[in-house]
Coordinates of C-alpha atoms and ligand atoms in Angstrom, one line a residue:
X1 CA -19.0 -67.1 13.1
X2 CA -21.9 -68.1 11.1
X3 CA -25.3 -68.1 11.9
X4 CA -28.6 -69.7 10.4
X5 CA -32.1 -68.8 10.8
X6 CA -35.1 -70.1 8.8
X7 CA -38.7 -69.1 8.1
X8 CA -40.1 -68.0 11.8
X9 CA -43.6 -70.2 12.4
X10 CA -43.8 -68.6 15.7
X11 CA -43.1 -65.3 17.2
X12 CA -44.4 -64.2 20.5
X13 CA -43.7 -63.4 24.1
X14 CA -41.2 -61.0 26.3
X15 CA -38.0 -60.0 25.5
X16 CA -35.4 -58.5 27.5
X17 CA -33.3 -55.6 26.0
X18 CA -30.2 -54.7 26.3
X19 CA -29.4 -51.2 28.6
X20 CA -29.2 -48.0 25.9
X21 CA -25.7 -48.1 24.7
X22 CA -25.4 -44.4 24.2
X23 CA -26.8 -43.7 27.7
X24 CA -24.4 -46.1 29.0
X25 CA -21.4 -44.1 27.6
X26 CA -21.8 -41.2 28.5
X27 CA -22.9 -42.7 32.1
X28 CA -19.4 -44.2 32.6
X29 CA -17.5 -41.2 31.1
X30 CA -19.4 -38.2 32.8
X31 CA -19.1 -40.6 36.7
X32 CA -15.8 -40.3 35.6
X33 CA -15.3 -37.1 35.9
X34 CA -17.7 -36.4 38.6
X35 CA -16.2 -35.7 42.4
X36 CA -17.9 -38.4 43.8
X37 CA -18.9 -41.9 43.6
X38 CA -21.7 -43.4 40.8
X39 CA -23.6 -46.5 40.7
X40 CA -24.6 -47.4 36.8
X41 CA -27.3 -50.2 37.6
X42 CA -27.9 -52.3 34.2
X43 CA -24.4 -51.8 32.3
X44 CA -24.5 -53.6 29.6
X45 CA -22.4 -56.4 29.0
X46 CA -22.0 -55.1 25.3
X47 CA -18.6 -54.7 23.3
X48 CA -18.9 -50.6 22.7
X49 CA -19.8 -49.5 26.4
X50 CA -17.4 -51.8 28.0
X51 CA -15.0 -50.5 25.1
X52 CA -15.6 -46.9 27.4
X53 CA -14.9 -48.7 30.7
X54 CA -11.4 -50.5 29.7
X55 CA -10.5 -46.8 28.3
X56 CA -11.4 -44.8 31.4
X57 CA -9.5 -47.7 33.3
X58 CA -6.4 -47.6 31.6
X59 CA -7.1 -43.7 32.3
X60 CA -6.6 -44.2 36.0
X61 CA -10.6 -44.1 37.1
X62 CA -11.7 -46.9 39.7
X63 CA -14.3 -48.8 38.3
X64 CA -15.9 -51.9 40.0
X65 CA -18.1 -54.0 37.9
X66 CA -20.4 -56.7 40.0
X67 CA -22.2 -59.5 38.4
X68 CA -25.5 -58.4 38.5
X69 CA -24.2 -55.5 36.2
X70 CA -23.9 -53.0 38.4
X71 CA -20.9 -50.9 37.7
X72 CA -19.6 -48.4 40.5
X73 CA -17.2 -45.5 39.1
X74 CA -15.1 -43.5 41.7
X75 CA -15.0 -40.2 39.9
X76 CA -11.5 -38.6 40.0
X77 CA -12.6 -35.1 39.0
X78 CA -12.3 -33.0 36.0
X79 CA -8.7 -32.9 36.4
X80 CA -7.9 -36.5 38.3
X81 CA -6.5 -38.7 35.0
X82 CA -3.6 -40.2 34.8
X83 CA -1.5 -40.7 31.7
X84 CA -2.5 -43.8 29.8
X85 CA 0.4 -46.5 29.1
X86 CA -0.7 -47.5 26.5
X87 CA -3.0 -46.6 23.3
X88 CA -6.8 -46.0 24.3
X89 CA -8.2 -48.9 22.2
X90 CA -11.8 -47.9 21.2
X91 CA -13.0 -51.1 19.8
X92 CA -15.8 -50.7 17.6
X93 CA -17.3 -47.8 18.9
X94 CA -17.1 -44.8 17.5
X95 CA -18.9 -42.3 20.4
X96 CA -16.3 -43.8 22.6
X97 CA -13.7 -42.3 20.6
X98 CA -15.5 -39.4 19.4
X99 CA -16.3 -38.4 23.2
X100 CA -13.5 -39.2 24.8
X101 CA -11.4 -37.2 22.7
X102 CA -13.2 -33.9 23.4
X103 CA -12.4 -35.4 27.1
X104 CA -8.6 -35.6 26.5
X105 CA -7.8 -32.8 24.3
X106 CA -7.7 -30.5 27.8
X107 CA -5.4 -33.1 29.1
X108 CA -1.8 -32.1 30.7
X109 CA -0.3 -35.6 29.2
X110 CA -0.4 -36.9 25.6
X111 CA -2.5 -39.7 24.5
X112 CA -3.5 -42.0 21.5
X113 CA -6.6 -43.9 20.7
X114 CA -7.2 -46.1 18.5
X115 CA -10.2 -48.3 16.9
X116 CA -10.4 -52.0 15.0
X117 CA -10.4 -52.2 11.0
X118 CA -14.0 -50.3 11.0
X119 CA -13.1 -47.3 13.4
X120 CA -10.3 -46.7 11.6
X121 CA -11.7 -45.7 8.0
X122 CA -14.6 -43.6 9.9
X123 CA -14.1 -39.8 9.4
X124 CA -12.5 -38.5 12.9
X125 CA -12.1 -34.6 10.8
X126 CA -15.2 -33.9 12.0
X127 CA -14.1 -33.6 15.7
X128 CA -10.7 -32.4 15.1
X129 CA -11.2 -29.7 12.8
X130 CA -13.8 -27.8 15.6
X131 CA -11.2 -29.3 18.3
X132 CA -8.5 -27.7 16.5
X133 CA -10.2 -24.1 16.4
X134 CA -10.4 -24.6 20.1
X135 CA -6.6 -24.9 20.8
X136 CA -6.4 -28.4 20.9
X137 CA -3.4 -30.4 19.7
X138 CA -5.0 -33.2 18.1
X139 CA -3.5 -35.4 14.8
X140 CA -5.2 -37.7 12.3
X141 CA -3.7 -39.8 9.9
X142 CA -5.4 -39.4 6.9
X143 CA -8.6 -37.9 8.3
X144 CA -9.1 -41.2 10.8
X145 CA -7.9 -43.1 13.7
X146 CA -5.0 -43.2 15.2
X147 CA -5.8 -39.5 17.2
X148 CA -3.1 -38.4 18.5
X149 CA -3.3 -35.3 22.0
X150 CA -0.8 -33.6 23.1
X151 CA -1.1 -31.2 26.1
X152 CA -2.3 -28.1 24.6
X153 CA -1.8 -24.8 25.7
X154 CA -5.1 -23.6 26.4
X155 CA -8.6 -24.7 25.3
X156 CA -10.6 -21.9 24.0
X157 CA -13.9 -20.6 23.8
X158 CA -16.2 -21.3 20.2
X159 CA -19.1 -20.7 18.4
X160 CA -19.7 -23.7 16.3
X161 CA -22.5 -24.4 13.6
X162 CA -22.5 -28.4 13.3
X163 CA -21.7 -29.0 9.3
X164 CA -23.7 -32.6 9.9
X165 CA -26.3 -33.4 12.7
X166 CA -24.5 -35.9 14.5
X167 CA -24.3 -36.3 18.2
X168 CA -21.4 -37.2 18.7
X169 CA -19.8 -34.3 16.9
X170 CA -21.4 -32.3 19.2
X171 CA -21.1 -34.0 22.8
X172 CA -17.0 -34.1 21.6
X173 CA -16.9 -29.7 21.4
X174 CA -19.3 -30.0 24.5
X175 CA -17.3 -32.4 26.3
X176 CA -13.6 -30.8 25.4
X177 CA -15.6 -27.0 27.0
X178 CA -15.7 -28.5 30.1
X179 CA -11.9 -27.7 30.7
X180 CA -11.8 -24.6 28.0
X181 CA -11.5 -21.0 29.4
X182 CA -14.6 -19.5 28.2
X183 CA -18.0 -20.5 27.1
X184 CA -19.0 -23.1 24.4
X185 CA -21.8 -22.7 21.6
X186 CA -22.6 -25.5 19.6
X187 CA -25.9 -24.9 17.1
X188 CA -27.2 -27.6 15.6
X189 CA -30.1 -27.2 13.0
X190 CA -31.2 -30.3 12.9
X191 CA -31.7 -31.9 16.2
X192 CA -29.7 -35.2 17.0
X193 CA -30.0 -37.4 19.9
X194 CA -29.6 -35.1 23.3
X195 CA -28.6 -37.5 26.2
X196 CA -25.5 -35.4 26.9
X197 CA -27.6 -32.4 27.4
X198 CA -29.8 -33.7 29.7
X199 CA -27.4 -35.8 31.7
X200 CA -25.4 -33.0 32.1
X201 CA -28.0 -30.4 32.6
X202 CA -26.4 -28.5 30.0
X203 CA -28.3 -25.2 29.1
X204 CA -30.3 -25.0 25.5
X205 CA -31.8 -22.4 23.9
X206 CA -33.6 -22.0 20.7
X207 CA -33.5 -19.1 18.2
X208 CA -34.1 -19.0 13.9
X209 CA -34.8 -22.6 13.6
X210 CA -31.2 -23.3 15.4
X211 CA -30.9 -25.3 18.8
X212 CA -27.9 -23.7 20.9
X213 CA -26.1 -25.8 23.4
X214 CA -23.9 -24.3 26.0
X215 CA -21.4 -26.0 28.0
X216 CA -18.2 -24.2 30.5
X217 CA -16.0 -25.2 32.6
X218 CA -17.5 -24.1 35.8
X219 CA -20.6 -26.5 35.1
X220 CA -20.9 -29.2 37.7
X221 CA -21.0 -33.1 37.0
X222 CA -23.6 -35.1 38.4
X223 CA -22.6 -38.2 40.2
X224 CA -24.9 -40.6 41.8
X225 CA -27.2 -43.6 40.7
X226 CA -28.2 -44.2 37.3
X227 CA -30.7 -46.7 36.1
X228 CA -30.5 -47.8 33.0
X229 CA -33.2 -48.1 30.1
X230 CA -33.7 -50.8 27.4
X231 CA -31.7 -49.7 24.2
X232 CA -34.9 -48.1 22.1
X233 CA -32.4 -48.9 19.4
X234 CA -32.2 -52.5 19.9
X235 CA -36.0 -53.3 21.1
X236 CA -36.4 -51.5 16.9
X237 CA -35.5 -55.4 15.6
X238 CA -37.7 -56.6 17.5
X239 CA -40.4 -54.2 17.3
X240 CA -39.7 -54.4 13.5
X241 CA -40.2 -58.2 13.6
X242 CA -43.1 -58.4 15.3
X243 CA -44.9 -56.4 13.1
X244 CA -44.4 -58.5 9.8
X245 CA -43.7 -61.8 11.7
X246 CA -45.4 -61.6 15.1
X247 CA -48.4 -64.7 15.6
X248 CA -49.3 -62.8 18.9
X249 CA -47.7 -60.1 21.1
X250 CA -44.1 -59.5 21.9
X251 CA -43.7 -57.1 25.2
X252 CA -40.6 -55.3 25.6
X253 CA -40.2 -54.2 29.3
X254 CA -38.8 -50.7 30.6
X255 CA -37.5 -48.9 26.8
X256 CA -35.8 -45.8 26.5
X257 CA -37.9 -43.4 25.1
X258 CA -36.2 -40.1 24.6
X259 CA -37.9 -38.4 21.8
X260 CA -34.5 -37.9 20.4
X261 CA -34.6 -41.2 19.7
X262 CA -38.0 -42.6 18.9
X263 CA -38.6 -41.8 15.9
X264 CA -39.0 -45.3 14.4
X265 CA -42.1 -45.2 16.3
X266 CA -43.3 -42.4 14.2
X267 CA -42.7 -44.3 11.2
X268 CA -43.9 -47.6 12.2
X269 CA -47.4 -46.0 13.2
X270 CA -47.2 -44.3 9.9
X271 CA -46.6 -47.5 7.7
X272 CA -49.6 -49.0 9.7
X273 CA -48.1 -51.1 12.7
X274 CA -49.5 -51.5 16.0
X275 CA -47.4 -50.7 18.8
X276 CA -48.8 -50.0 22.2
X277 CA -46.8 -47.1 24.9
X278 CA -47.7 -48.0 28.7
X279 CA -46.3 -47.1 31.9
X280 CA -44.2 -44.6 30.8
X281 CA -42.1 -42.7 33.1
X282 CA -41.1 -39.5 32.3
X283 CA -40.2 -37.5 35.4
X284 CA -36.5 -39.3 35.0
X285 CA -33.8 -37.5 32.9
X286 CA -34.4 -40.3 30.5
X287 CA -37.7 -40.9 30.2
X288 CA -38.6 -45.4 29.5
X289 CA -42.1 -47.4 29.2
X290 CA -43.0 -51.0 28.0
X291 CA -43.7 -51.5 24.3
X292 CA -46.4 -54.1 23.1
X293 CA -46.3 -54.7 19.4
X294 CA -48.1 -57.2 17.0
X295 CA -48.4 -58.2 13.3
X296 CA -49.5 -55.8 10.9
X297 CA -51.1 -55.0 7.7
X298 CA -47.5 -52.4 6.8
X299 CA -47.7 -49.9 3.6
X300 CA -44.6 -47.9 1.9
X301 CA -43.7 -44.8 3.2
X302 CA -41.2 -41.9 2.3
X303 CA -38.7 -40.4 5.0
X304 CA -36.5 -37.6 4.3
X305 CA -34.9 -34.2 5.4
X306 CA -34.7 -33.6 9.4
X307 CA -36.4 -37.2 10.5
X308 CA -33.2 -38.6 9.3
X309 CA -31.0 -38.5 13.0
X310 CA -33.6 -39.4 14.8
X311 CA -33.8 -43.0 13.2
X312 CA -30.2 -42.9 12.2
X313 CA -29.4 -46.1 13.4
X314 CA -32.9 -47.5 12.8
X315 CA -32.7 -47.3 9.0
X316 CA -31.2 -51.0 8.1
X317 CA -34.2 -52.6 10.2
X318 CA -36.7 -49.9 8.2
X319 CA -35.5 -51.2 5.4
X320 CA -36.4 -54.8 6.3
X321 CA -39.8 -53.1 7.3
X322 CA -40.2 -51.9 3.5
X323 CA -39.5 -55.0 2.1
X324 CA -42.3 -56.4 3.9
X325 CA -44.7 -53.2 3.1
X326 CA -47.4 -52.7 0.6
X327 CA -45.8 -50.2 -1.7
X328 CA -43.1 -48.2 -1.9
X329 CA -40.7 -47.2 1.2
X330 CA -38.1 -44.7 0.2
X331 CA -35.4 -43.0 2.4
X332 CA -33.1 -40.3 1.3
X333 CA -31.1 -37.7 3.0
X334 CA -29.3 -40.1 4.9
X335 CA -26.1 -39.9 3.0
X336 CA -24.6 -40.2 7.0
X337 CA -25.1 -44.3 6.9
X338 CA -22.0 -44.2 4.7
X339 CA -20.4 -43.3 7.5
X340 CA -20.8 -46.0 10.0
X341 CA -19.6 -48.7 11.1
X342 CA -20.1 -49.9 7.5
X343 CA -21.5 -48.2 4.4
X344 CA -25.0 -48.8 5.6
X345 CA -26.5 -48.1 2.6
X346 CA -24.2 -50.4 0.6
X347 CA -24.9 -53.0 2.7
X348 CA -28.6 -53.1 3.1
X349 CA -29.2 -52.7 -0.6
X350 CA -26.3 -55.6 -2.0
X351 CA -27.9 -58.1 1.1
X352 CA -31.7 -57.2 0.4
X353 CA -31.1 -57.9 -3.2
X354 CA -29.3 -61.3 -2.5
X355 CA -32.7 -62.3 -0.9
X356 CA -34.7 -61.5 -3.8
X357 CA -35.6 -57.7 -2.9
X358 CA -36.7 -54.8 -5.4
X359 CA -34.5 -52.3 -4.4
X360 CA -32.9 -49.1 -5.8
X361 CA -29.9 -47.6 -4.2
X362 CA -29.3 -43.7 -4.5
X363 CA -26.2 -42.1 -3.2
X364 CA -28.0 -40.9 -0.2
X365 CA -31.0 -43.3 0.4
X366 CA -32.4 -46.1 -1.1
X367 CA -36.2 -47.2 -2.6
X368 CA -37.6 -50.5 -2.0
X369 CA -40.4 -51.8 -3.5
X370 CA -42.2 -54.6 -1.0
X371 CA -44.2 -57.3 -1.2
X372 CA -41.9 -59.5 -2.9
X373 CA -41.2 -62.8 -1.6
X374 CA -38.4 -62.7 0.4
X375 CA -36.0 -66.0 0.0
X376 CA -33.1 -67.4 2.0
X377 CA -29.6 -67.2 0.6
X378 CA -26.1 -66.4 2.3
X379 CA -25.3 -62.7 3.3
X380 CA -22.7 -60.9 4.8
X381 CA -23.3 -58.2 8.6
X382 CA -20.4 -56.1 7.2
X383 CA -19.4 -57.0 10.4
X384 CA -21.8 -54.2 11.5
X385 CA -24.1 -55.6 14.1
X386 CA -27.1 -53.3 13.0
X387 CA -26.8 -55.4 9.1
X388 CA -26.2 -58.5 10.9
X389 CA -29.2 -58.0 12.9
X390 CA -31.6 -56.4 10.1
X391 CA -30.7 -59.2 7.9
X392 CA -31.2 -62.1 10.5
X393 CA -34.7 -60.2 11.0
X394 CA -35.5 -60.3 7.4
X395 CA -34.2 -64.0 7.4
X396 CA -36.9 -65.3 9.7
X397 CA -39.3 -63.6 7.5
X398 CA -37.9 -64.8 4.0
X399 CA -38.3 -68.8 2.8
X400 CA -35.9 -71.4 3.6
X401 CA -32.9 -70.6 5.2
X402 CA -30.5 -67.7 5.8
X403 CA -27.1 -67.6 6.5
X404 CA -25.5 -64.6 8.3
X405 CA -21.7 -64.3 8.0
X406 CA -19.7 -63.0 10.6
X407 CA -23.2 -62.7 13.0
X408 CA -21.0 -62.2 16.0
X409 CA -21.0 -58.8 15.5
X410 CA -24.3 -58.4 17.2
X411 CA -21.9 -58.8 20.4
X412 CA -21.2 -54.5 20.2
X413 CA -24.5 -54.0 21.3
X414 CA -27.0 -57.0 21.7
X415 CA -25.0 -59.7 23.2
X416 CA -28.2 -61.9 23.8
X417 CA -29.9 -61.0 20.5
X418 CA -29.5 -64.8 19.1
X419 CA -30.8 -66.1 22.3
X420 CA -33.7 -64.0 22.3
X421 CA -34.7 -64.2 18.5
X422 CA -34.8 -68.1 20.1
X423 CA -36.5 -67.5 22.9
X424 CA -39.6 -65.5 21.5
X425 CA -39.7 -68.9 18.6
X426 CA -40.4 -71.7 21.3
Ligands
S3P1 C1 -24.5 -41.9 18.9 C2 -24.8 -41.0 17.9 C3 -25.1 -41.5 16.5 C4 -25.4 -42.9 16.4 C5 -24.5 -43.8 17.2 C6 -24.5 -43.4 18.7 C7 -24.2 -41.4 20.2 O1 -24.0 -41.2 15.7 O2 -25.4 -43.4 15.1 O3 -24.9 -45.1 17.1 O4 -24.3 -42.1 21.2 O5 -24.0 -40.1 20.3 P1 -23.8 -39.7 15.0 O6 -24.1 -38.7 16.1 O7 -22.4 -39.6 14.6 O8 -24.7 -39.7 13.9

């Protein structure tokens, strides 16, 4: 599918977000394995978490999904799966597969999971080399998707320095310790988002400029009722939008704000952009609040080195930002957006030039000049919904018209992101 979106004359009002697709995950997979029952209020409809909730289906788990998006998961224990009939298909999303298989390798059956075109080329080493040092009996082909598990014989205790900050990595050696027979230890030195420690309750501790995680299997799993937050990683478009396009307010109701993850808003408030924090509520296990943003006077900024994770995923939309800032924005160290669900960096540098854009690509980063008129023209989302959604951002903000190919891709984790972008023109 195609979509078209032309200069933006008006932009202003509420918009509803989508519930935090990492939060949502790990929601459905920890209820899972909980002894008890969970009610997940504000699942969202989105392709990658209801990618987790047809796995831990075919995996046996009663799962009752109503139509106000409340999801109700009968946990069957740590050791209550059944073996799968067919492959696990992970869709598009790469922490389903990534956690899940730290889930399975522990396993008494065998399994296989598998990913579309994009999962399939991402590196899945990365989770079975540490899995492999555990015990596990875990194979690749080529380094990617399809994993295949076989029963192993016992899952073992490590000590494990993360080679790249990436949470996923290291919820996958946390998540395979909860069946392991002795204690996990996962350091990471540069801190990447932490929703499986706190959901779990996992114990942290800090020592040399490390973090170290701990996880067991004697830890208990929470099960109960969940609320959950607006996608801080989705509101960023909007936020993002706002600031170069907004003609008066846009409120965003009830965000996730985990510091793990907020980081844009450190940057935004650098390059100059007005963003209000209200009613936050931060006694919850994820903390949320309501955002307020509004057009603003942005300059070029530099981010590198250990702010990198934290706006990970934010990084296509900051580069729409830059195009739109005073100066110079440059990002480097962030070699990981190679490695998503397309090369990232690639893709924002080959579409932002299409449109006119000064931009300089480096093998880990990029350097974009702003200020220049932006101007419509036909680009591609990669079919990566964070490109498609970056580019239909900087669309409304360029002249004339701009075509987004294969925009459907918004669907794995903003399902309503057309209709809003709508919405907040009328
Ligand atoms: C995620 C972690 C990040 C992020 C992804 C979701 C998670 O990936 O890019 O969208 O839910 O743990 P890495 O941890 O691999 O960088």
């Amino acid at each position: 599918m195609m979509h078209s979106v032309s200069k933006a004359h008006r932009f202003a009002g509420n918009a509803s977000i989508p519930a935090d697709k990492s939060i949502a995950h790990r929601a459905a997979l920890f209820a899972s394995i909980a002894n008890g029952i969970s009610t997940l209020v504000n699942f969202p409809q989105s392709q990658d978490p209801q990618s987790t909730l047809s796995c831990l289906k075919q995996l046996g788990v009663p799962i009752r999904v109503f139509s106000d998006h409340t999801v109700i998961i009968e946990g069957v224990g740590r050791n209550g799966f059944c073996k799968p009939e067919n492959p696990l298909d992970c869709g598009n999303s790469g922490t389903t597969m990534r956690l899940l298989s730290g889930m399975l390798v522990g396993q008494t059956f065998g399994c296989e999971l598998v990913g579309d075109a994009s999962l399939s080329t991402r590196p899945m080493g990365r989770i079975a080399e540490p899995l492999t040092a555990m015990g596990a009996n875990i194979t690749l082909v080529d380094g990617h998707a399809p994993i295949r598990i076989q029963p192993a014989e016992r899952i073992s205790s490590i000590d494990y320095s993360l080679p790249v900050a990436s949470a996923q990595v290291k919820s996958c050696v946390l998540l395979a310790g909860l069946w392991a027979n002795g204690r996990i230890v996962v350091r990471e030195s540069i801190a990447s988002r932490d929703h499986t420690e706190r959901m779990l309750d996992l114990p942290v501790s800090r020592s040399d400029h490390q973090i170290l995680i701990y996880s067991d299997a004697s830890l208990p799993i929470p099960h109960g009722t969940v609320v959950l937050p607006g996608d801080f990683s989705a509101a960023a478009f909007i936020l993002v939008a706002t600031s170069i396009l907004g003609t008066a307010q846009v409120h965003l109701p009830k965000i996730g704000l985990n510091p793990s993850r907020t980081g844009l808003l450190d940057v935004l408030q650098r390059m100059g952009a007005k963003i209000k924090i209200e009613n936050v509520s931060s006694s919850e296990i994820e903390p949320f609040g309501d955002l307020t943003a509004e057009r603003s006077r942005l300059n070029g900024i530099s981010i590198t080195g250990d702010q990198i994770p934290n706006i990970i995923d934010e990084i296509p939309i900051i580069a729409v930002a830059g195009a739109f800032a005073k100066g110079i924005t440059t990002v480097r160290d962030a070699e990981e957006l190679r490695h998503k669900e397309c090369d990232r960096i690639d893709a924002i540098v080959n579409n932002l030039k299409i449109l006119g854009a000064e931009i300089e690509e480096f093998e880990d980063g990029f350097a974009i000049t702003g200020g220049t008129p932006l101007k419509g023209n036909t680009v591609s989302s990669y079919h990566d919904h964070r490109i498609a959604m970056a580019m239909a951002i900087a669309g409304l903000a360029s002249e004339g018209t701009t075509t987004i190919q294969d925009a459907d891709a918004t669907s794995v984790s903003f399902p309503q992101f057309w209709e809003t972008l709508d919405s907040l023109q009328k």
